[in-house]
XYZ file of C-alpha atoms in Angstrom:
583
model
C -6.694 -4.046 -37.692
C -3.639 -3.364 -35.937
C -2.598 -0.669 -33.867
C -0.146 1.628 -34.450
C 1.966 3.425 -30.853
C 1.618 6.885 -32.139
C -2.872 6.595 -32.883
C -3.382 5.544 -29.249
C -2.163 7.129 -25.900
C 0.605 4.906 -23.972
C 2.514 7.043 -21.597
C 5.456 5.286 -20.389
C 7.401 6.460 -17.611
C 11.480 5.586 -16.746
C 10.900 6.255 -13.176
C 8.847 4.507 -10.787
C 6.441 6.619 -9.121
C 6.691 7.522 -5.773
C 3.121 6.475 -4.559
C 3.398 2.807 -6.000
C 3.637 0.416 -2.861
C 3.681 -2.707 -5.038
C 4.784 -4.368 -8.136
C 1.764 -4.341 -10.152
C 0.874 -0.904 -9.161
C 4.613 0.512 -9.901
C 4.594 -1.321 -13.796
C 0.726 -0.615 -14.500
C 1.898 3.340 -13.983
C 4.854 2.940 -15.610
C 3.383 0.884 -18.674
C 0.617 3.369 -18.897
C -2.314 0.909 -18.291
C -3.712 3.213 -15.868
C -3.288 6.739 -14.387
C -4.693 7.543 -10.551
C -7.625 10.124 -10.521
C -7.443 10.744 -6.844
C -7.177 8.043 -3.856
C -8.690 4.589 -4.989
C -9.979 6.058 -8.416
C -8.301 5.203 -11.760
C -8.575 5.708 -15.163
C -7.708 2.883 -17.128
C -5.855 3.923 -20.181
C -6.326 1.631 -23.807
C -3.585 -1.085 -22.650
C -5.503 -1.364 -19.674
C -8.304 -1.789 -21.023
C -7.674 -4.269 -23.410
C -6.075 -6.191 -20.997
C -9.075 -5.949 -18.631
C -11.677 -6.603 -21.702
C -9.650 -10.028 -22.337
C -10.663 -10.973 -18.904
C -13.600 -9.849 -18.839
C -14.170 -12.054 -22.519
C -12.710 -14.906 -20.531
C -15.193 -14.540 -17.549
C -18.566 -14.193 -19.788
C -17.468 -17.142 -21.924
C -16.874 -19.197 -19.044
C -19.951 -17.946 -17.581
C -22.280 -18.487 -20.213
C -20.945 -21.911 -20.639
C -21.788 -22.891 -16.918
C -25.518 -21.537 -18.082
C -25.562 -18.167 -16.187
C -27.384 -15.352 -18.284
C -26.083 -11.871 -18.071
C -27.800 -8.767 -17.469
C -27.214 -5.254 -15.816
C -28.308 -4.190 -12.515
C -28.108 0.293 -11.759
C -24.949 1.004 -9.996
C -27.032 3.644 -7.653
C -29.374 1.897 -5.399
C -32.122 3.213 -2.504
C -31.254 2.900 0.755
C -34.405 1.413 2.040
C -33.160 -1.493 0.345
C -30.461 -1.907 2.166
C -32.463 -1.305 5.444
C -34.253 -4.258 4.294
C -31.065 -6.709 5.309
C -29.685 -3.731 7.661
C -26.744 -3.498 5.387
C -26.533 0.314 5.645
C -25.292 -0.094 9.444
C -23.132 -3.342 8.529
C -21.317 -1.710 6.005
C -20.894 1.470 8.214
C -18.606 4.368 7.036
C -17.831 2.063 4.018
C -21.093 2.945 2.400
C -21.028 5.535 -0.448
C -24.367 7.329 0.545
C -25.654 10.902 -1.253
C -29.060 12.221 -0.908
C -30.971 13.639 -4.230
C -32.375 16.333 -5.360
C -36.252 14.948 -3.750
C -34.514 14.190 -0.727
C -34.217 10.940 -0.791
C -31.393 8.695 0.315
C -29.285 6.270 -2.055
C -25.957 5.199 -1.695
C -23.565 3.480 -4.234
C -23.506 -0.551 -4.591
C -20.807 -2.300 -3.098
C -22.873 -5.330 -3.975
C -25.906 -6.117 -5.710
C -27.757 -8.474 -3.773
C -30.596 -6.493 -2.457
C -30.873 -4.833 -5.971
C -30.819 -8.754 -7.448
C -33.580 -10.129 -4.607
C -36.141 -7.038 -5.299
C -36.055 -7.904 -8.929
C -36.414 -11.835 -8.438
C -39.173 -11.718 -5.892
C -41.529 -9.423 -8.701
C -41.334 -12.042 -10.702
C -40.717 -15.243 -9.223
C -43.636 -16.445 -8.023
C -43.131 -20.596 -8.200
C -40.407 -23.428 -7.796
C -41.229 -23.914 -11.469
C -39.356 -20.768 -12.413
C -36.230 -22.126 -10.724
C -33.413 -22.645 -10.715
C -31.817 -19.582 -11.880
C -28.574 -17.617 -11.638
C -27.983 -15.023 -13.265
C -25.209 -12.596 -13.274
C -23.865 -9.004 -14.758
C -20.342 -7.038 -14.759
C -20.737 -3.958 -13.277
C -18.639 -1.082 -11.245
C -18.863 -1.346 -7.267
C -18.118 1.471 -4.747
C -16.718 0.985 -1.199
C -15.439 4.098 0.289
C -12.235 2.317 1.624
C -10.624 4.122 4.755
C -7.267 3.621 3.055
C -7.137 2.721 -0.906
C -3.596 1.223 -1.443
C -1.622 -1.121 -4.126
C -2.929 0.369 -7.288
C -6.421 -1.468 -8.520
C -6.236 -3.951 -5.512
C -7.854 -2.068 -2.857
C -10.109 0.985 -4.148
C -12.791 2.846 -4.169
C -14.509 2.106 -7.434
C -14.276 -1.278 -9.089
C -15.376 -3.412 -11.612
C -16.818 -6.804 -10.575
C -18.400 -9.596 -12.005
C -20.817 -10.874 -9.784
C -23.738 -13.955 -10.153
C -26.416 -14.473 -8.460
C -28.136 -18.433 -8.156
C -31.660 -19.159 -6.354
C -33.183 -22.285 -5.569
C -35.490 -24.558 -3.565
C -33.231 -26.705 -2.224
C -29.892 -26.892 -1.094
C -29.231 -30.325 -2.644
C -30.343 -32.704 -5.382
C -30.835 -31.479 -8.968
C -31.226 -27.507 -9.109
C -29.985 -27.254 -5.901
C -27.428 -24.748 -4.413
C -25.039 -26.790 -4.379
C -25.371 -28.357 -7.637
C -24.757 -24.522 -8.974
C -22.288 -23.708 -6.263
C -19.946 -26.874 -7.929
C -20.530 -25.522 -11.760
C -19.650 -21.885 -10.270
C -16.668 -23.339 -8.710
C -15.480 -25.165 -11.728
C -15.832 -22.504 -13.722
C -13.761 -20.535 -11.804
C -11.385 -23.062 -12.532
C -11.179 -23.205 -15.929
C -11.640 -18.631 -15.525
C -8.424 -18.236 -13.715
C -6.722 -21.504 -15.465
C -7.487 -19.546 -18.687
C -5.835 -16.375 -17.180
C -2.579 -17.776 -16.747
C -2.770 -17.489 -13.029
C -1.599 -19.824 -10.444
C -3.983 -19.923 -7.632
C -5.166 -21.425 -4.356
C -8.560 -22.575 -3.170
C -8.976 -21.916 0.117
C -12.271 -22.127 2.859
C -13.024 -18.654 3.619
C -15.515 -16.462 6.173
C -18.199 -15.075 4.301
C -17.654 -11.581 5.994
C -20.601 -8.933 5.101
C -22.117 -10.713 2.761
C -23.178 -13.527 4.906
C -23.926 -16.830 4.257
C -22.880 -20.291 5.089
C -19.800 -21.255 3.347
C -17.427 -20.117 0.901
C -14.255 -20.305 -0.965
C -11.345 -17.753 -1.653
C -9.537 -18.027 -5.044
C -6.374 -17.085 -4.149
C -3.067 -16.183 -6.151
C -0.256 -16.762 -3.562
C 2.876 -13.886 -3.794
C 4.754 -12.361 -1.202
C 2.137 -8.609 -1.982
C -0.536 -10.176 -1.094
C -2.848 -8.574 1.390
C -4.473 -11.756 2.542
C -2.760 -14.333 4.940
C -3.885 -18.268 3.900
C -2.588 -21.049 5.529
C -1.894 -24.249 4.134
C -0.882 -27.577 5.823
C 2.541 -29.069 4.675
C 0.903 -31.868 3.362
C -0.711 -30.120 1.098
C -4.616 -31.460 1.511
C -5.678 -28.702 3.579
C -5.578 -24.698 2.752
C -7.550 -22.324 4.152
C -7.178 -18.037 5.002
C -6.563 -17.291 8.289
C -10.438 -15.592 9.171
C -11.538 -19.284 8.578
C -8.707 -21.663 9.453
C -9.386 -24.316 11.987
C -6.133 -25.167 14.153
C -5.476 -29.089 14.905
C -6.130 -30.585 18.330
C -3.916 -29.067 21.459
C -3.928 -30.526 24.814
C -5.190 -27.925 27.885
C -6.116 -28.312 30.885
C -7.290 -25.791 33.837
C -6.815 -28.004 36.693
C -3.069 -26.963 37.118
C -1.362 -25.996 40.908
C -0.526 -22.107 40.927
C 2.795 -20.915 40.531
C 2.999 -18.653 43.434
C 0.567 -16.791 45.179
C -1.619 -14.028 43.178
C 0.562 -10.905 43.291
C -0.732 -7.475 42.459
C 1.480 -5.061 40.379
C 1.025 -1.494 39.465
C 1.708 -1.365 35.855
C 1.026 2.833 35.235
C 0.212 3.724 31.405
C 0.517 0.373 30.634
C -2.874 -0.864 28.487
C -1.277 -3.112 25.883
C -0.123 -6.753 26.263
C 3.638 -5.370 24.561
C 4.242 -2.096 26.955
C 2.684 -4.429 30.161
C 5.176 -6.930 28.937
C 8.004 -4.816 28.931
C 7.319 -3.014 32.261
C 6.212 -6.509 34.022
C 9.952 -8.239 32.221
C 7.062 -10.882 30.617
C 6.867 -12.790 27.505
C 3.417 -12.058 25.206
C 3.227 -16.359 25.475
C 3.066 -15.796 29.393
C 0.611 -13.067 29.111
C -3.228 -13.536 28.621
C -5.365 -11.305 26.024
C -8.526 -10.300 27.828
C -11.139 -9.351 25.415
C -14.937 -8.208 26.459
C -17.599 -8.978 23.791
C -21.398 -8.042 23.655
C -23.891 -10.701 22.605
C -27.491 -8.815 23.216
C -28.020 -8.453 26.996
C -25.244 -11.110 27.481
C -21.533 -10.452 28.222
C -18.524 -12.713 26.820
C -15.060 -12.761 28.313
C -12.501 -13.967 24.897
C -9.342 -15.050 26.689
C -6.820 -15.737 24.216
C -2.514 -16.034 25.095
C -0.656 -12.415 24.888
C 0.871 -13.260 21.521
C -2.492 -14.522 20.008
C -5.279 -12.340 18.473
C -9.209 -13.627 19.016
C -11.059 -14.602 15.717
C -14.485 -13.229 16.264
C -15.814 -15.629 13.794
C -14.632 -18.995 16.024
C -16.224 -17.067 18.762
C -19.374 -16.184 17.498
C -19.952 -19.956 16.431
C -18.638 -21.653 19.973
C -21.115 -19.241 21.354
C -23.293 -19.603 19.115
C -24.308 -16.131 18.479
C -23.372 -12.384 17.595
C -20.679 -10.922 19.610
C -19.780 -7.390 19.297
C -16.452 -5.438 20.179
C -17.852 -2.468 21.322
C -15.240 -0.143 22.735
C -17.098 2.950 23.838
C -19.788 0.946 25.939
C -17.085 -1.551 27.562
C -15.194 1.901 28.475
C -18.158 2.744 30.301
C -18.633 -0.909 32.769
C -14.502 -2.249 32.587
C -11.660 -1.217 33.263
C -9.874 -1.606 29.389
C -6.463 -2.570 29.186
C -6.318 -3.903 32.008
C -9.355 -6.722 32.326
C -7.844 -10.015 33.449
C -10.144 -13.452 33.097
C -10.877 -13.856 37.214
C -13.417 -10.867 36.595
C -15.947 -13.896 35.600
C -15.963 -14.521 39.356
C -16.671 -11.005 40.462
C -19.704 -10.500 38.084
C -22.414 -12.955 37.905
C -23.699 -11.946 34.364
C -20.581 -12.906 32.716
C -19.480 -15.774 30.543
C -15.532 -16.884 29.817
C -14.544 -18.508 26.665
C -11.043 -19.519 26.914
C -8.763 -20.531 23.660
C -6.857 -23.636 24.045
C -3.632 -22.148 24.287
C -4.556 -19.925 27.006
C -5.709 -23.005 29.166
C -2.462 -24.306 30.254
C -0.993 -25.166 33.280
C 2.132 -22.615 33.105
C 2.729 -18.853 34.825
C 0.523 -16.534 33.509
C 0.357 -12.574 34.049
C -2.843 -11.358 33.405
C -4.962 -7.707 33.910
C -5.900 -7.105 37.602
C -9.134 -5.912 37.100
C -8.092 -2.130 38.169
C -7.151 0.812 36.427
C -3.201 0.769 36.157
C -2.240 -2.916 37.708
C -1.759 -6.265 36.815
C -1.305 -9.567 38.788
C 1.593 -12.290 38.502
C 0.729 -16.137 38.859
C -3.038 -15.860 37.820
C -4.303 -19.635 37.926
C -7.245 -20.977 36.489
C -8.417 -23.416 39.280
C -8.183 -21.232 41.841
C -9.144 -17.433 40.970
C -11.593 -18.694 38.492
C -13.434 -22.438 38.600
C -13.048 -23.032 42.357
C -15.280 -19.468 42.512
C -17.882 -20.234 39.621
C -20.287 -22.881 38.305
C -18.567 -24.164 35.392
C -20.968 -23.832 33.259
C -20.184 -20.361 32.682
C -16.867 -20.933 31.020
C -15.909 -22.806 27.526
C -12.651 -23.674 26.027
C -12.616 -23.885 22.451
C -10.268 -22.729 19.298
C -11.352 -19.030 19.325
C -8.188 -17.569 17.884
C -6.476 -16.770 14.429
C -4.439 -19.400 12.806
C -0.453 -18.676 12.581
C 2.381 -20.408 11.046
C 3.129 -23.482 13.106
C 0.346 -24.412 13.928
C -1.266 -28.627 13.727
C -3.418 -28.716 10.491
C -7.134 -29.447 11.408
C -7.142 -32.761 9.234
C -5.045 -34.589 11.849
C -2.535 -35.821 10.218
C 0.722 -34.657 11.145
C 0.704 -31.564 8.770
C 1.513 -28.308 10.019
C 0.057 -24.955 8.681
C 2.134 -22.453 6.784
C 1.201 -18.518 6.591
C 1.423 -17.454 2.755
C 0.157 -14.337 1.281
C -2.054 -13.773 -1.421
C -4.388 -11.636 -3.498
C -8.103 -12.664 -3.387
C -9.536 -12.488 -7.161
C -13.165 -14.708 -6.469
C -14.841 -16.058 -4.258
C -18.500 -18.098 -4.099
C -20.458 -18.277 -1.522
C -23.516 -20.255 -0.072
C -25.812 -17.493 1.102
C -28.859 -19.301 2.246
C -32.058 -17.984 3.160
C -30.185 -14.319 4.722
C -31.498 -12.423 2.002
C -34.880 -13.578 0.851
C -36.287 -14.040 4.405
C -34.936 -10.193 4.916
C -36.851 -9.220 2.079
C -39.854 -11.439 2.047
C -38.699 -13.442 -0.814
C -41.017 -16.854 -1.084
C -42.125 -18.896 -4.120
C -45.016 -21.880 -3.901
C -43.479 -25.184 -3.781
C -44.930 -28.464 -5.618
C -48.046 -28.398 -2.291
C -48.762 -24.659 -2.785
C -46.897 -24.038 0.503
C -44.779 -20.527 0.329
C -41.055 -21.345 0.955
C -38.073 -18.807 1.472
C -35.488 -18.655 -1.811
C -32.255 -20.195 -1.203
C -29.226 -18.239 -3.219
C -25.552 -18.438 -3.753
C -23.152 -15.460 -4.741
C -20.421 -15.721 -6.949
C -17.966 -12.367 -7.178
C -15.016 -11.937 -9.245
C -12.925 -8.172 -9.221
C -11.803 -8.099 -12.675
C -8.975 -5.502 -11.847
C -7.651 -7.848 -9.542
C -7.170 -10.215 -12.158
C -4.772 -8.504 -13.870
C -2.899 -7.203 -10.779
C -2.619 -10.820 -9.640
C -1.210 -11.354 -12.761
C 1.291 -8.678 -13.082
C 2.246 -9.350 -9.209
C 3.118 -13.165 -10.391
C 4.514 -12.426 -13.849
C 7.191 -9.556 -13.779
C 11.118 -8.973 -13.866
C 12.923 -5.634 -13.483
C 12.492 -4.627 -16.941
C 8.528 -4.469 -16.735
C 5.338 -7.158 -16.624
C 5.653 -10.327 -18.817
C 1.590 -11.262 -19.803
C 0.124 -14.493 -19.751
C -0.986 -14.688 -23.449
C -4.552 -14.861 -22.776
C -4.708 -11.110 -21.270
C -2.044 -9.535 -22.756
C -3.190 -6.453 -24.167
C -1.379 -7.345 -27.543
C -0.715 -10.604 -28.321
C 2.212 -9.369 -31.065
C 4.454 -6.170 -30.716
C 6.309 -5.412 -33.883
C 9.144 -2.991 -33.359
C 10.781 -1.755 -36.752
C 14.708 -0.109 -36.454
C 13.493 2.603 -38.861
C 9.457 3.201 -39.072
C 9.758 4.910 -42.925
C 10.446 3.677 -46.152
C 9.715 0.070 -47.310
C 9.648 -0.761 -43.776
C 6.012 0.515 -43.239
C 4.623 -1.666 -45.881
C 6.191 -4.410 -44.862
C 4.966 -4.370 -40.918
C 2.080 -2.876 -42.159
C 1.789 -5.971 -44.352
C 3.082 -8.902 -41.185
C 0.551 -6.790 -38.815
C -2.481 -7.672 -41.213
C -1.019 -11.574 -41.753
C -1.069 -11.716 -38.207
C -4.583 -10.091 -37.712
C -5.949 -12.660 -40.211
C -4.741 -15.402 -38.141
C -6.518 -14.537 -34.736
C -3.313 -12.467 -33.052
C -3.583 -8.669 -32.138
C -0.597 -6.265 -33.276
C 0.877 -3.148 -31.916
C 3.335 -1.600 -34.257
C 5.746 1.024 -32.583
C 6.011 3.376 -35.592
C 7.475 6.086 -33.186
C 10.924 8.197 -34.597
C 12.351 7.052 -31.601
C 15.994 5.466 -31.140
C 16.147 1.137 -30.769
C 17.060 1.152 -27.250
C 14.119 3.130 -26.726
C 11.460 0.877 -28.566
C 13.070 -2.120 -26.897
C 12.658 -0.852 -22.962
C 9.353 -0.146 -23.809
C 8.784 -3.438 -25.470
C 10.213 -4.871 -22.046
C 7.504 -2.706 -19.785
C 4.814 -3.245 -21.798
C 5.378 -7.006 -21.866
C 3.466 -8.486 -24.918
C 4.015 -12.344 -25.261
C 6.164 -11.792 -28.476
C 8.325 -9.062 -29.923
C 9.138 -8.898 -33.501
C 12.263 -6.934 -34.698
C 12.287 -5.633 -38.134
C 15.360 -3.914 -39.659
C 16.550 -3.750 -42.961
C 19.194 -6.309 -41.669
C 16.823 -8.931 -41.066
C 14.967 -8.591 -44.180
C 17.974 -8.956 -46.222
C 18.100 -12.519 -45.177
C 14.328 -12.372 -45.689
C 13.698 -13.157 -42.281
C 12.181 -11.437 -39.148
C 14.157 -11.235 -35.346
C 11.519 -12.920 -32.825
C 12.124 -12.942 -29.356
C 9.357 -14.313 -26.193
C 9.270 -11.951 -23.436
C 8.923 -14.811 -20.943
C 12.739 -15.712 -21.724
C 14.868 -12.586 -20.740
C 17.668 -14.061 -20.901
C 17.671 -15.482 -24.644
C 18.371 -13.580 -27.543
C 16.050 -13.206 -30.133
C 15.892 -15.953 -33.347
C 15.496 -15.289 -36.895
C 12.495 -17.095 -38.457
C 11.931 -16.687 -42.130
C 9.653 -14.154 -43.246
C 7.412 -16.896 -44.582
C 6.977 -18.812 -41.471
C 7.012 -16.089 -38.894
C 2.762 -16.304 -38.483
C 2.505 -19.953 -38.252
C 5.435 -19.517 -35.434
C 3.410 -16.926 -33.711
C 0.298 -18.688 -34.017
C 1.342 -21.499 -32.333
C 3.846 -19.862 -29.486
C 0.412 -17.620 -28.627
C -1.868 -20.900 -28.483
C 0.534 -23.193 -26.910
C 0.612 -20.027 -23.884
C -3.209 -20.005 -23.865
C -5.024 -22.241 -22.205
């Protein structure tokens, strides 16, 4: 049945609204698709949620097809569970906790994977009961520190999130049999969507794990910086992204002789750079990192930033930037690498671009000064066994840099807005929370899962960031929230039979109708026709129907004026503009 404009609630606003940072927040406002609660909370209004419900339609199908079964997990969860994988200190301040009215503490899921693991291991007892992956769509809560851009980055969300265990990692039922049909469903999810999107390698953050994959749509909003090689073979986001091969060496002469320099209030690489007249490339990053009892030096150049997820795999375990104890034992903001040799319990791990034979400024080791011509040989490996320092790739990709495939390419920095991402999570969960079945020789084994997350809201930020012009959001087909808008010149008379009649010959044929029966002026109907961006508008006026014809025009072309297509023709011409958009 369709739906008439003045039997449902779609505030439209002429203004943009102050608080919108980005496109798709600005039109989802104006278009009345949503309307903010408070910070990071949103109600999402009927247009909204029909668009969202398409995509969520999409994502079950597509689901169910790759043999997932659905189900529903509480949104509230105990907090012992989390203890269980000592989640409740990794996700810190993030954590939506509340205690009860017995006392007891819960917090609010940002995830479900302890809440998925308790279930599994009361009732999976053998290898014969796997695999299995199952999955649900369901609201998340992260308390963000600062919600921004609309429904990409808040405090409650919905998600779609799967859950696969197994036995093995490989061969049939393996992980990574299901990782490749949750990756290809993906796929065909997003291809279905009308979005254009990246695949990219990506760190697996706090939900752990061994690998994973970003699906990324690339526009200039984007929160996210991926890289991809010019070539086109490699892409990757920038917490993950290997950089090519780059030549170093720490054998190199000094420049001069090591000159101390009182550098007063200055504890940052760009105020010691402007005091010291010194280029951030000249300068080197001293970073102090806590691995257990052990201490690790991250040396990285002045215009560089250290990726702690390089260094914790060159070291080959946890490090920890942990400000208010390295206060307490250094001298911060002004740590320079040659400390190494003044402190036998200390290990340096030196990017490649910071091992170079060039003049290099660096901290002096004392409140308030800095030295000139710091060299490698002498103030550090002529004083210590090398074994205590490492040079490896420990720092964030950037534009210009050598792709890691070696062949010539050269990395590019592109934003983009995250909208899935699948992940191998191993054994981090079920050995956490005692999680075993019997294998074929009765021997108990540890449950090896994958995660698969999709933020539905994202979806159709991603593709309102992608899809737009000045006059409002132009849908991909698939989740537009009405496939047809019919706007009549005059909503009375003979008229409202007749749309009432095209709105039902459309409904018959698979395509869902908004009529705009308001007593408002044209111009009016047609701005809001523009912002609300359904795939086709259909103009009915006592002018068209005397040549027994309807005005059609496609959103997508702006430009174009509508075309008259004969009343009896105008739903096989819908029907196939809407399925030659879908995919």
């Amino acid at each position: 049945m369709a739906t008439y404009w003045t039997r449902t609630l779609i505030p439209t606003l002429r203004q943009d609204p102050a608080e919108a940072e980005v496109p798709s927040h600005r039109l989802m406002l104006r278009a009345g698709l949503i309307r903010q609660l408070s910070a990071g909370l949103y109600t999402y209004l009927p247009l909204g949620w029909r668009a969202l419900h398409k995509a969520i339609q999409i994502v079950r199908a597509e689901m169910d097809a790759a043999g997932a079964a659905e189900m529903f997990m509480p949104a509230i969860e105990p907090i012992e569970l989390l203890a269980e994988t000592k989640r409740e200190i990794e996700y810190g301040p993030d954590l939506f906790r509340f205690e009860d009215r017995r006392g007891h503490v819960n917090a609010l899921a940002p995830t479900h994977e302890e809440v998925i693991t308790e279930a599994m291991r009361a009732y999976v007892e053998s290898y014969r009961q796997l695999p299995l992956n199952l999955y649900q769509i369901q609201t998340k809560f992260r308390d963000e520190p600062r919600p921004r851009f609309g429904v990409l980055r808040c405090r409650e969300f919905i998600m779609k999130d799967a859950y696969s265990f197994h036995l093995t990692v490989d061969g049939p039922g393996g992980l990574d049999e299901t990782y490749r049909r949750m990756y290809d469903a993906y796929c065909r999810i997003f291809d279905r969507c009308g979005l254009r999107y990246e695949i990219v390698e990506a760190e697996s953050g706090p939900i752990g794990g061994s690998a994973s994959h970003e699906f990324m749509v690339i526009c200039d909003t984007g929160e996210d910086t991926i890289l991809k090689s010019d070539k086109g073979n490699f892409a990757s986001n920038v917490a993950k992204c290997a950089i090519g091969e780059r030549e170093w060496s720490l054998e190199g002469a000094p420049t001069g002789d090591l000159e101390k320099v009182y550098t007063p209030d200055c504890g940052s690489i760009e105020a010691v750079g402007k005091f010291m007249k010194v280029k951030p490339k000249h300068l080197l990053k001293t970073l102090i990192y806590f691995s257990g009892e052990d201490v690790v030096i991250a040396v990285v150049r002045g215009d560089h930033n250290v990726n702690e997820g390089k260094l914790k795999a060159v070291w080959g375990g946890s490090v920890t930037l942990d400000e208010e104890l390295c206060a307490q034992l250094f001298p911060i903001g002004f740590v320079g690498p040659h400390l190494v040799a003044e402190r036998d319990t200390l290990n340096l791990v030196v990017d490649y671009d910071a091992a170079q034979d060039q003049f290099w400024a660096s901290g002096a080791n004392e409140i308030d000064h800095h030295v000139k011509h710091f060299n490698w040989k002498r103030d550090v490996l002529d004083l210590i066994d090398s074994s205590r320092v490492k040079v490896a790739d420990i720092r964030n990709a950037q534009d210009g840099d050598p792709s890691p495939i070696g062949d010539g390419g050269v990395l590019r920095a592109h934003k983009g807005i995250e909208v899935g991402h699948v992940f191998k999570l191993g054994t981090k969960y079920s050995d956490a929370m005692g999680f075993t079945v019997l294998d074929e020789n009765q021997k108990q084994r540890l449950v090896i899962m994958g995660c698969y997350g999709i933020g539905l809201g994202r979806i159709l930020a991603a593709a309102i960031e992608t899809s737009h012009d000045e006059d409002g959001i132009i849908w991909p087909a698939a989740i537009a929230p009405y496939c047809v808008h019919i706007v009549p010149i005059k909503f009375d008379g003979e008229l409202c039979k007749i749309c009432s009649d095209l709105a039902g010959e459309l409904e018959a044929a698979g395509l869902d109708v908004l009529i705009d029966d308001r007593p408002e002026r044209p111009g009016v109907k047609f701005k809001d026709a523009d912002l609300i961006g359904c795939p086709v508008r259909l103009t009915v006026s006592e002018k068209t129907l005397a040549k027994d014809s309807v005005e059609l025009k496609l959103r997508r072309e702006r430009e174009s004026k509508g075309e008259l297509v004969r009343r009896d023709q105008i739903v096989a011409r819908c029907a196939d503009i809407i399925s030659g958009e879908r995919v």
